[in-house]
Tab-separated table of C-alpha atoms in Angstrom:
chain	number	residue	atom	x	y	z
A	1	MET	CA	0.000	0.000	0.000
A	2	SER	CA	1.291	3.473	-0.922
A	3	LYS	CA	2.528	5.746	1.867
A	4	LYS	CA	1.040	8.744	0.043
A	5	TYR	CA	-1.526	9.476	2.760
A	6	GLU	CA	0.450	8.367	5.804
A	7	GLU	CA	1.114	11.906	7.076
A	8	LEU	CA	-2.522	12.918	6.500
A	9	GLY	CA	-3.744	9.840	8.378
A	10	LYS	CA	-1.403	10.575	11.278
A	11	LEU	CA	-2.524	14.213	11.553
A	12	ILE	CA	-6.221	13.293	11.420
A	13	ALA	CA	-5.705	10.682	14.132
A	14	GLU	CA	-3.963	13.213	16.370
A	15	LYS	CA	-6.485	15.988	15.803
A	16	VAL	CA	-9.570	13.863	16.608
A	17	GLY	CA	-8.067	13.166	20.014
A	18	GLY	CA	-6.372	9.832	19.386
A	19	SER	CA	-7.584	6.341	20.260
A	20	ASP	CA	-8.764	7.402	23.719
A	21	ASN	CA	-11.381	9.688	22.147
A	22	VAL	CA	-12.576	7.324	19.375
A	23	SER	CA	-15.484	4.982	20.011
A	24	THR	CA	-15.819	3.692	16.440
A	25	LEU	CA	-14.338	4.481	13.047
A	26	ALA	CA	-15.646	3.515	9.613
A	27	HIS	CA	-15.751	4.989	6.136
A	28	CYS	CA	-18.230	5.297	3.279
A	29	GLN	CA	-17.529	6.267	-0.339
A	30	THR	CA	-16.026	9.661	0.481
A	31	ARG	CA	-15.917	10.165	4.278
A	32	LEU	CA	-14.193	8.974	7.413
A	33	ARG	CA	-16.961	8.452	9.971
A	34	PHE	CA	-15.877	8.803	13.596
A	35	VAL	CA	-18.036	8.388	16.665
A	36	LEU	CA	-16.109	10.319	19.321
A	37	TYR	CA	-16.552	10.255	23.056
A	38	ASP	CA	-16.131	14.037	23.181
A	39	ASN	CA	-16.377	16.072	19.973
A	40	LYS	CA	-14.958	19.101	21.810
A	41	LYS	CA	-11.602	17.332	22.118
A	42	ALA	CA	-11.326	17.202	18.318
A	43	ASP	CA	-9.629	20.088	16.497
A	44	LYS	CA	-12.336	20.582	13.893
A	45	GLU	CA	-10.820	23.653	12.236
A	46	GLY	CA	-7.368	22.103	12.286
A	47	ILE	CA	-8.641	18.996	10.464
A	48	LYS	CA	-10.630	21.101	8.009
A	49	ASN	CA	-7.483	23.057	7.074
A	50	LEU	CA	-5.407	19.926	6.354
A	51	GLU	CA	-4.408	19.481	2.736
A	52	GLY	CA	-6.453	16.554	1.458
A	53	VAL	CA	-9.515	17.246	3.633
A	54	ALA	CA	-12.520	18.774	1.859
A	55	ASN	CA	-14.668	19.463	4.925
A	56	VAL	CA	-15.607	18.359	8.431
A	57	ILE	CA	-19.250	17.735	9.341
A	58	GLU	CA	-20.848	16.873	12.665
A	59	SER	CA	-24.120	15.118	11.913
A	60	GLY	CA	-26.193	12.244	13.250
A	61	GLY	CA	-23.871	11.800	16.221
A	62	GLN	CA	-20.887	11.325	13.898
A	63	PHE	CA	-17.745	13.382	13.337
A	64	GLN	CA	-17.374	13.080	9.563
A	65	VAL	CA	-14.172	13.990	7.726
A	66	VAL	CA	-14.835	14.445	4.004
A	67	ILE	CA	-11.880	13.120	1.990
A	68	GLY	CA	-13.025	12.114	-1.492
A	69	THR	CA	-12.973	8.973	-3.602
A	70	HIS	CA	-9.596	7.893	-2.172
A	71	VAL	CA	-11.043	7.709	1.354
A	72	GLU	CA	-10.231	4.002	1.745
A	73	GLU	CA	-6.506	4.670	1.382
A	74	VAL	CA	-6.673	7.438	3.994
A	75	TYR	CA	-8.749	5.189	6.268
A	76	GLU	CA	-6.053	2.504	6.197
A	77	GLU	CA	-3.461	5.081	7.261
A	78	VAL	CA	-5.654	6.490	10.057
A	79	THR	CA	-6.245	3.024	11.499
A	80	LYS	CA	-2.490	2.644	11.942
A	81	PHE	CA	-2.661	5.402	14.559
A	82	ILE	CA	-6.162	4.769	15.925
A	83	SER	CA	-7.020	1.313	17.219
A	84	PRO	CA	-9.722	1.689	19.874
A	85	ASP	CA	-9.880	-1.323	22.199
A	86	LEU	CA	-13.639	-1.592	22.639
A	87	ASP	CA	-13.321	-3.831	25.692
A	88	GLU	CA	-11.192	-1.285	27.532
A	89	GLN	CA	-12.880	1.936	26.496
A	90	PRO	CA	-14.648	3.804	29.295
A	91	VAL	CA	-18.437	3.654	29.402
A	92	MET	CA	-19.586	7.195	28.763
A	93	LYS	CA	-23.077	8.615	28.776
A	94	ASP	CA	-24.531	9.149	25.325
A	95	ASN	CA	-26.167	12.576	25.346
A	96	ARG	CA	-27.387	12.495	21.752
A	97	ASN	CA	-31.108	12.808	21.070
A	98	VAL	CA	-33.136	9.866	19.754
A	99	LEU	CA	-33.130	11.118	16.142
A	100	SER	CA	-29.330	11.481	16.109
A	101	LYS	CA	-28.924	7.981	17.524
A	102	LEU	CA	-31.345	6.555	14.948
A	103	ILE	CA	-29.612	8.263	12.006
A	104	ASP	CA	-26.234	7.114	13.312
A	105	PHE	CA	-27.481	3.518	13.650
A	106	ILE	CA	-29.067	3.423	10.179
A	107	SER	CA	-26.044	5.053	8.561
A	108	GLY	CA	-23.576	2.825	10.413
A	109	THR	CA	-25.548	-0.305	9.520
A	110	PHE	CA	-26.167	0.339	5.826
A	111	SER	CA	-22.922	2.104	4.828
A	112	PRO	CA	-20.691	-1.030	5.038
A	113	VAL	CA	-23.248	-3.019	3.022
A	114	ILE	CA	-23.590	-0.483	0.189
A	115	PRO	CA	-20.638	-1.816	-1.900
A	116	ALA	CA	-22.153	-5.318	-1.994
A	117	ILE	CA	-25.630	-3.974	-2.817
A	118	SER	CA	-24.269	-1.620	-5.475
A	119	GLY	CA	-22.075	-4.319	-7.013
A	120	ALA	CA	-24.988	-6.736	-7.245
A	121	GLY	CA	-27.188	-3.993	-8.641
A	122	MET	CA	-24.697	-3.173	-11.366
A	123	VAL	CA	-24.470	-6.887	-12.284
A	124	LYS	CA	-28.258	-6.865	-12.756
A	125	ALA	CA	-27.909	-3.710	-14.859
A	126	LEU	CA	-25.268	-5.425	-17.000
A	127	LEU	CA	-27.593	-8.410	-17.433
A	128	ALA	CA	-30.413	-6.064	-18.466
A	129	LEU	CA	-28.153	-4.602	-21.173
A	130	LEU	CA	-27.203	-8.082	-22.408
A	131	VAL	CA	-30.900	-8.948	-22.715
A	132	LEU	CA	-31.774	-5.586	-24.313
A	133	PHE	CA	-29.191	-6.113	-27.066
A	134	ASN	CA	-30.220	-9.763	-27.535
A	135	LEU	CA	-26.826	-11.063	-26.406
A	136	VAL	CA	-28.372	-13.228	-23.688
A	137	PRO	CA	-31.952	-14.601	-24.022
A	138	ASP	CA	-34.010	-14.106	-20.855
A	139	ASP	CA	-35.047	-17.776	-20.915
A	140	SER	CA	-31.485	-19.142	-21.144
A	141	GLN	CA	-29.427	-20.869	-18.472
A	142	THR	CA	-26.868	-18.053	-18.731
A	143	PHE	CA	-29.543	-15.544	-17.740
A	144	TYR	CA	-30.705	-17.807	-14.917
A	145	VAL	CA	-27.213	-18.154	-13.427
A	146	ILE	CA	-26.195	-14.474	-13.681
A	147	ASN	CA	-29.567	-13.425	-12.314
A	148	PHE	CA	-29.281	-15.507	-9.139
A	149	MET	CA	-25.668	-14.334	-8.745
A	150	ALA	CA	-26.969	-10.760	-8.543
A	151	ASP	CA	-30.014	-11.685	-6.448
A	152	ALA	CA	-27.922	-13.460	-3.798
A	153	VAL	CA	-26.980	-10.211	-2.035
A	154	PHE	CA	-30.607	-9.116	-1.824
A	155	TYR	CA	-31.932	-12.497	-0.680
A	156	PHE	CA	-29.266	-12.785	2.023
A	157	LEU	CA	-29.510	-9.098	2.939
A	158	PRO	CA	-30.541	-9.990	6.530
A	159	ILE	CA	-27.137	-11.654	7.018
A	160	PHE	CA	-25.227	-8.624	5.735
A	161	LEU	CA	-27.295	-6.265	7.881
A	162	ALA	CA	-26.948	-8.542	10.913
A	163	PHE	CA	-23.160	-8.345	10.769
A	164	SER	CA	-22.995	-4.561	10.283
A	165	ALA	CA	-25.739	-3.835	12.863
A	166	ALA	CA	-23.992	-5.992	15.467
A	167	THR	CA	-20.704	-4.254	14.764
A	168	LYS	CA	-22.439	-0.920	15.240
A	169	LEU	CA	-24.116	-2.034	18.490
A	170	LYS	CA	-20.864	-3.625	19.751
A	171	CYS	CA	-22.240	-7.118	20.172
A	172	SER	CA	-20.987	-10.291	18.481
A	173	PRO	CA	-21.424	-10.010	14.687
A	174	TYR	CA	-20.994	-13.781	14.348
A	175	LEU	CA	-23.862	-14.504	16.728
A	176	ALA	CA	-25.913	-11.955	14.784
A	177	VAL	CA	-25.154	-13.803	11.543
A	178	ALA	CA	-26.186	-17.071	13.238
A	179	LEU	CA	-29.532	-15.478	14.159
A	180	ALA	CA	-30.009	-14.233	10.594
A	181	GLY	CA	-29.216	-17.760	9.397
A	182	ILE	CA	-32.126	-19.077	11.450
A	183	LEU	CA	-34.502	-16.820	9.503
A	184	LEU	CA	-33.171	-18.081	6.163
A	185	HIS	CA	-32.615	-21.764	7.029
A	186	PRO	CA	-34.034	-24.132	4.375
A	187	HIS	CA	-36.079	-26.000	7.019
A	188	PHE	CA	-37.770	-22.778	8.131
A	189	SER	CA	-38.344	-21.853	4.473
A	190	SER	CA	-39.991	-25.262	4.011
A	191	LEU	CA	-42.352	-24.538	6.913
A	192	VAL	CA	-43.245	-21.189	5.336
A	193	GLU	CA	-43.877	-22.827	1.976
A	194	ALA	CA	-46.006	-25.609	3.504
A	195	ASP	CA	-48.031	-23.009	5.435
A	196	ASP	CA	-49.134	-25.490	8.108
A	197	ALA	CA	-49.694	-24.402	11.715
A	198	VAL	CA	-46.471	-24.503	13.754
A	199	THR	CA	-46.087	-24.115	17.512
A	200	VAL	CA	-42.991	-23.886	19.726
A	201	PHE	CA	-43.537	-24.711	23.423
A	202	GLY	CA	-47.244	-24.418	22.605
A	203	ILE	CA	-46.836	-20.874	21.231
A	204	PRO	CA	-48.036	-20.401	17.629
A	205	MET	CA	-45.350	-19.170	15.260
A	206	ARG	CA	-46.163	-16.760	12.422
A	207	LEU	CA	-44.575	-18.103	9.251
A	208	VAL	CA	-42.852	-15.301	7.359
A	209	ALA	CA	-40.434	-15.353	4.424
A	210	TYR	CA	-37.529	-13.244	5.698
A	211	GLY	CA	-35.394	-13.313	2.543
A	212	THR	CA	-34.686	-9.705	1.360
A	213	SER	CA	-36.272	-8.310	4.543
A	214	VAL	CA	-34.698	-5.411	6.475
A	215	ILE	CA	-36.634	-4.399	9.589
A	216	PRO	CA	-36.921	-7.821	11.342
A	217	ILE	CA	-33.169	-8.448	11.531
A	218	LEU	CA	-32.453	-4.909	12.762
A	219	LEU	CA	-34.897	-5.445	15.648
A	220	ILE	CA	-33.478	-8.897	16.351
A	221	VAL	CA	-29.881	-7.668	16.567
A	222	PHE	CA	-31.017	-4.799	18.777
A	223	ALA	CA	-32.527	-7.372	21.154
A	224	GLN	CA	-29.389	-9.515	20.885
A	225	SER	CA	-27.209	-6.613	22.061
A	226	TYR	CA	-29.090	-6.516	25.387
A	227	ILE	CA	-29.476	-10.284	25.842
A	228	GLU	CA	-25.825	-10.975	25.058
A	229	GLY	CA	-24.729	-8.087	27.272
A	230	PHE	CA	-26.839	-9.415	30.166
A	231	PHE	CA	-25.306	-12.898	30.059
A	232	LYS	CA	-21.798	-11.488	29.712
A	233	LYS	CA	-22.335	-9.729	33.042
A	234	ILE	CA	-23.712	-12.661	35.033
A	235	ILE	CA	-21.802	-15.671	33.641
A	236	PRO	CA	-18.320	-16.348	35.100
A	237	ASN	CA	-15.375	-15.769	32.748
A	238	ALA	CA	-14.312	-19.418	32.960
A	239	VAL	CA	-17.429	-20.632	31.135
A	240	LYS	CA	-18.459	-17.425	29.346
A	241	ILE	CA	-17.188	-18.600	25.950
A	242	VAL	CA	-19.637	-21.543	26.037
A	243	PHE	CA	-22.750	-20.284	27.786
A	244	VAL	CA	-23.011	-16.700	26.490
A	245	PRO	CA	-23.349	-17.832	22.853
A	246	MET	CA	-25.661	-20.696	23.862
A	247	PHE	CA	-28.128	-18.531	25.784
A	248	THR	CA	-27.897	-15.698	23.235
A	249	ILE	CA	-28.758	-17.926	20.271
A	250	PHE	CA	-31.402	-19.928	22.150
A	251	ILE	CA	-33.284	-17.025	23.754
A	252	THR	CA	-32.849	-14.447	20.995
A	253	GLY	CA	-33.607	-17.065	18.340
A	254	LEU	CA	-36.910	-18.039	19.987
A	255	LEU	CA	-37.851	-14.385	20.467
A	256	ALA	CA	-36.933	-13.739	16.837
A	257	LEU	CA	-39.179	-16.495	15.479
A	258	LEU	CA	-42.103	-16.013	17.864
A	259	ILE	CA	-42.237	-12.268	18.554
A	260	ILE	CA	-39.617	-9.924	17.117
A	261	GLY	CA	-39.525	-11.258	13.560
A	262	PRO	CA	-43.328	-11.183	13.120
A	263	ILE	CA	-43.478	-7.656	14.596
A	264	GLY	CA	-40.760	-6.575	12.168
A	265	SER	CA	-42.616	-8.194	9.278
A	266	TYR	CA	-45.807	-6.315	10.209
A	267	ALA	CA	-43.811	-3.068	10.332
A	268	GLY	CA	-42.362	-3.887	6.919
A	269	GLU	CA	-45.817	-4.563	5.496
A	270	TYR	CA	-47.180	-1.237	6.750
A	271	LEU	CA	-44.095	0.531	5.429
A	272	ALA	CA	-44.677	-1.124	2.055
A	273	MET	CA	-48.274	0.131	2.108
A	274	GLY	CA	-46.925	3.612	2.733
A	275	PHE	CA	-44.546	3.269	-0.217
A	276	GLU	CA	-47.402	2.086	-2.427
A	277	PHE	CA	-49.595	5.015	-1.373
A	278	MET	CA	-46.764	7.461	-2.060
A	279	GLN	CA	-46.106	5.917	-5.470
A	280	ASP	CA	-49.815	6.142	-6.394
A	281	TYR	CA	-50.663	9.596	-5.045
A	282	GLY	CA	-47.421	11.530	-4.507
A	283	ALA	CA	-44.789	9.940	-6.716
A	284	TRP	CA	-43.397	13.357	-7.680
A	285	ILE	CA	-42.653	14.481	-4.102
A	286	ALA	CA	-39.585	12.370	-3.213
A	287	PRO	CA	-37.730	12.726	-6.572
A	288	THR	CA	-38.348	16.486	-6.589
A	289	LEU	CA	-37.167	17.067	-3.018
A	290	ILE	CA	-34.154	14.754	-3.344
A	291	GLY	CA	-33.352	16.062	-6.817
A	292	ALA	CA	-33.269	19.593	-5.445
A	293	PHE	CA	-31.855	19.211	-1.957
A	294	LEU	CA	-29.601	16.125	-2.079
A	295	PRO	CA	-26.460	18.348	-1.974
A	296	ILE	CA	-27.753	19.916	1.258
A	297	MET	CA	-28.577	16.462	2.648
A	298	VAL	CA	-25.062	15.294	1.742
A	299	MET	CA	-23.549	18.266	3.570
A	300	PHE	CA	-25.326	17.238	6.781
A	301	GLY	CA	-25.119	13.476	6.215
A	302	LEU	CA	-28.915	13.136	6.110
A	303	HIS	CA	-28.944	11.167	2.851
A	304	HIS	CA	-27.721	8.071	4.703
A	305	GLY	CA	-30.957	8.091	6.680
A	306	ILE	CA	-33.105	8.315	3.527
A	307	ALA	CA	-31.314	5.996	1.085
A	308	PRO	CA	-32.229	2.833	3.077
A	309	LEU	CA	-35.915	3.616	2.437
A	310	GLY	CA	-35.193	3.029	-1.232
A	311	VAL	CA	-33.587	-0.332	-0.417
A	312	MET	CA	-36.663	-1.287	1.624
A	313	GLN	CA	-39.010	-0.336	-1.226
A	314	LEU	CA	-36.831	-2.286	-3.658
A	315	THR	CA	-36.917	-5.446	-1.539
A	316	ALA	CA	-40.690	-5.117	-1.141
A	317	PHE	CA	-41.699	-4.409	-4.758
A	318	GLY	CA	-38.697	-5.057	-6.992
A	319	TYR	CA	-38.378	-1.356	-7.872
A	320	GLU	CA	-37.803	1.905	-6.056
A	321	GLY	CA	-38.683	5.513	-6.829
A	322	ILE	CA	-37.963	7.151	-3.479
A	323	PHE	CA	-34.223	7.796	-3.654
A	324	GLY	CA	-32.711	6.633	-6.955
A	325	PRO	CA	-34.394	8.930	-9.532
A	326	GLY	CA	-33.900	12.042	-7.383
A	327	ALA	CA	-30.296	11.112	-6.605
A	328	ILE	CA	-29.267	10.577	-10.223
A	329	VAL	CA	-30.768	13.852	-11.489
A	330	SER	CA	-29.217	15.720	-8.546
A	331	ASN	CA	-25.753	14.295	-9.213
A	332	ILE	CA	-26.002	15.024	-12.926
A	333	ALA	CA	-27.111	18.577	-12.099
A	334	MET	CA	-24.093	19.027	-9.829
A	335	GLY	CA	-21.735	17.626	-12.467
A	336	VAL	CA	-23.130	19.874	-15.204
A	337	ALA	CA	-23.032	22.975	-12.970
A	338	ILE	CA	-19.380	22.341	-12.064
A	339	LEU	CA	-18.414	21.678	-15.699
A	340	MET	CA	-20.080	24.967	-16.652
A	341	VAL	CA	-17.807	26.665	-14.122
A	342	SER	CA	-14.795	25.117	-15.872
A	343	ILE	CA	-16.036	26.554	-19.178
A	344	ARG	CA	-16.736	30.054	-17.874
A	345	THR	CA	-13.860	30.634	-15.435
A	346	LYS	CA	-10.666	32.397	-16.516
A	347	SER	CA	-8.651	30.876	-13.666
A	348	LYS	CA	-6.494	28.010	-14.891
A	349	ALA	CA	-6.442	26.352	-11.453
A	350	THR	CA	-10.229	26.595	-11.087
A	351	LYS	CA	-10.737	25.280	-14.622
A	352	GLN	CA	-8.585	22.235	-13.874
A	353	LEU	CA	-10.298	21.578	-10.518
A	354	ALA	CA	-13.815	22.022	-11.924
A	355	SER	CA	-13.150	19.836	-14.973
A	356	ALA	CA	-11.955	16.897	-12.873
A	357	ASN	CA	-14.630	17.250	-10.188
A	358	GLY	CA	-17.404	17.770	-12.739
A	359	ILE	CA	-16.621	14.483	-14.466
A	360	THR	CA	-16.422	12.721	-11.077
A	361	ALA	CA	-19.856	14.129	-10.181
A	362	LEU	CA	-21.338	12.832	-13.442
A	363	MET	CA	-20.074	9.396	-12.392
A	364	GLY	CA	-22.029	9.731	-9.105
A	365	ILE	CA	-19.467	11.123	-6.599
A	366	THR	CA	-20.300	14.775	-5.983
A	367	GLU	CA	-18.607	15.638	-2.692
A	368	PRO	CA	-15.210	16.733	-4.083
A	369	GLY	CA	-16.968	19.129	-6.461
A	370	LEU	CA	-19.550	20.166	-3.886
A	371	TYR	CA	-16.950	21.259	-1.338
A	372	GLY	CA	-14.230	22.278	-3.782
A	373	VAL	CA	-16.258	24.293	-6.304
A	374	ALA	CA	-20.018	24.558	-5.730
A	375	LEU	CA	-20.034	25.723	-2.105
A	376	PRO	CA	-17.205	28.266	-2.373
A	377	LYS	CA	-18.749	29.861	-5.484
A	378	LYS	CA	-22.390	29.354	-4.374
A	379	TYR	CA	-23.996	29.939	-7.798
A	380	PRO	CA	-23.237	26.411	-9.095
A	381	LEU	CA	-24.949	24.989	-5.994
A	382	ILE	CA	-28.050	27.127	-6.606
A	383	ALA	CA	-28.087	26.119	-10.284
A	384	ALA	CA	-27.755	22.431	-9.356
A	385	ILE	CA	-30.710	22.733	-6.965
A	386	ILE	CA	-32.848	24.298	-9.705
A	387	GLY	CA	-31.816	21.758	-12.349
A	388	GLY	CA	-32.173	18.798	-9.978
A	389	ALA	CA	-35.679	19.912	-9.010
A	390	ALA	CA	-36.712	20.228	-12.673
A	391	GLY	CA	-35.478	16.747	-13.545
A	392	GLY	CA	-36.909	15.311	-10.330
A	393	ILE	CA	-40.381	16.674	-11.069
A	394	TYR	CA	-40.418	14.987	-14.467
A	395	ALA	CA	-39.100	11.698	-13.096
A	396	GLY	CA	-41.724	11.745	-10.344
A	397	VAL	CA	-44.691	12.713	-12.500
A	398	THR	CA	-43.846	9.933	-14.968
A	399	HIS	CA	-43.446	7.403	-12.093
A	400	THR	CA	-39.877	6.659	-13.127
A	401	VAL	CA	-38.256	3.936	-10.983
A	402	ARG	CA	-35.061	1.928	-10.896
A	403	TYR	CA	-35.188	-1.862	-10.760
A	404	THR	CA	-32.069	-2.370	-8.699
A	405	THR	CA	-29.708	-0.193	-6.736
A	406	GLY	CA	-26.201	0.992	-7.487
A	407	THR	CA	-24.313	4.191	-8.130
A	408	SER	CA	-26.232	7.412	-8.879
A	409	GLY	CA	-24.442	8.747	-11.932
A	410	LEU	CA	-24.324	8.086	-15.664
A	411	PRO	CA	-23.254	4.431	-15.136
A	412	ALA	CA	-26.577	3.930	-13.296
A	413	ILE	CA	-28.748	4.461	-16.385
A	414	PRO	CA	-29.017	0.696	-17.065
A	415	LEU	CA	-30.593	0.309	-13.611
A	416	TYR	CA	-33.755	1.796	-15.140
A	417	ILE	CA	-34.135	-0.876	-17.824
A	418	GLY	CA	-37.284	-2.902	-17.181
A	419	GLU	CA	-39.843	-4.814	-19.185
A	420	ASP	CA	-41.279	-1.461	-20.295
A	421	ILE	CA	-38.707	0.555	-22.289
A	422	GLY	CA	-40.694	3.677	-21.411
A	423	ASN	CA	-39.114	3.797	-17.955
A	424	LEU	CA	-35.628	4.031	-19.494
A	425	VAL	CA	-36.823	6.723	-21.908
A	426	ASN	CA	-38.277	8.734	-19.024
A	427	ILE	CA	-35.066	8.748	-16.986
A	428	LEU	CA	-33.146	9.839	-20.090
A	429	ILE	CA	-35.624	12.680	-20.648
A	430	ALA	CA	-35.341	13.650	-16.976
A	431	LEU	CA	-31.544	13.799	-17.288
A	432	VAL	CA	-31.757	15.932	-20.429
A	433	ILE	CA	-34.151	18.328	-18.668
A	434	THR	CA	-31.788	18.430	-15.701
A	435	ALA	CA	-28.740	19.163	-17.858
A	436	VAL	CA	-30.415	21.897	-19.933
A	437	VAL	CA	-31.992	23.696	-16.967
A	438	THR	CA	-28.750	23.480	-14.978
A	439	CYS	CA	-26.709	24.834	-17.906
A	440	VAL	CA	-29.003	27.798	-18.300
A	441	ALA	CA	-29.187	28.474	-14.558
A	442	THR	CA	-25.416	28.259	-14.133
A	443	TYR	CA	-24.724	30.498	-17.145
A	444	PHE	CA	-26.985	33.299	-15.980
């Protein structure tokens, strides 16, 4: 691994307060995401002024350092200087409000899973292109195999979420995966398929297909964190390694099958009804608001609390129109606005910066351009909001949806290929509207 970012990683580690002040550290596509014991101990302005740091944001209970698309390399350097020992860290009171804790939990759970979801989504998009151009028949064995390769991530989504949720809640991720495995076990699936009455200790069990589900496993792991923690406290160290896992799997597993899982499935069903109502009577609202204000949401980290709603709609219906259409038109608007800056500016340095960041934004990564060009100059941000709203309105009014999830830039266009070619045409029209309106708004 290159030592290019070693000094930057060292300085970031020092300025956040070192290992003693770090509860957890993770990264997403462009940011280092710290949960600090005391944000006041971090030198926010000092980090913000480091070369290689685009911005610092405190949102959702997280101390977020915006780096850019090379964040993983910086993360590896930071972890050389920050290695929090979770077993030895002091227990400190969490003074965040409920909303901040919820956003932090959702963001921390879904962010690590996004690469797998996006990768699988792009495989499905590639398959859609192969079918569209008659390279692979949709009734062939090739189609069948590639399709289940892509679907595997979505079917086993409870396992992925179990691991990341447990890591976030600081309980055993391997026990969490074991609990998710119970929900997806072939024998349980056989019971669901047979649909015969099943009781456990005389208690009737609601038979639910948990493949692709989201809410049940999050509730189950939340319960696991308390049950596992309880037994860790009362069981002697000499036998803890045997009896803590045993009681955690046995008790949490029964609660999962008899109570928590069914409650989560009911919540998922009502959420799906809400999605359906929104799609029927207010389909334009979400794409318009996200198309316009996604850059603002990104600045405050709020988009990580909204994007999972799209994943939930996708797993429920096989399509989603809550986040994807608004996100793609917003990112294209940002890319076009920044490229317009590169055309109009007389500064050679600004032209070079805007050209590179504009192309990156068109590919779906807007933060370097947002913090490097749009925010400092302001007018490109305003133009992107106007253009994103225009494209979002069209996408919403025409009920444009994406059939899988992935990046939100030009490479994501194949995600909108469905049985009806009209959906693909509509997203293309929305992007053209976005680009034209943004060009005009940026120019004037």
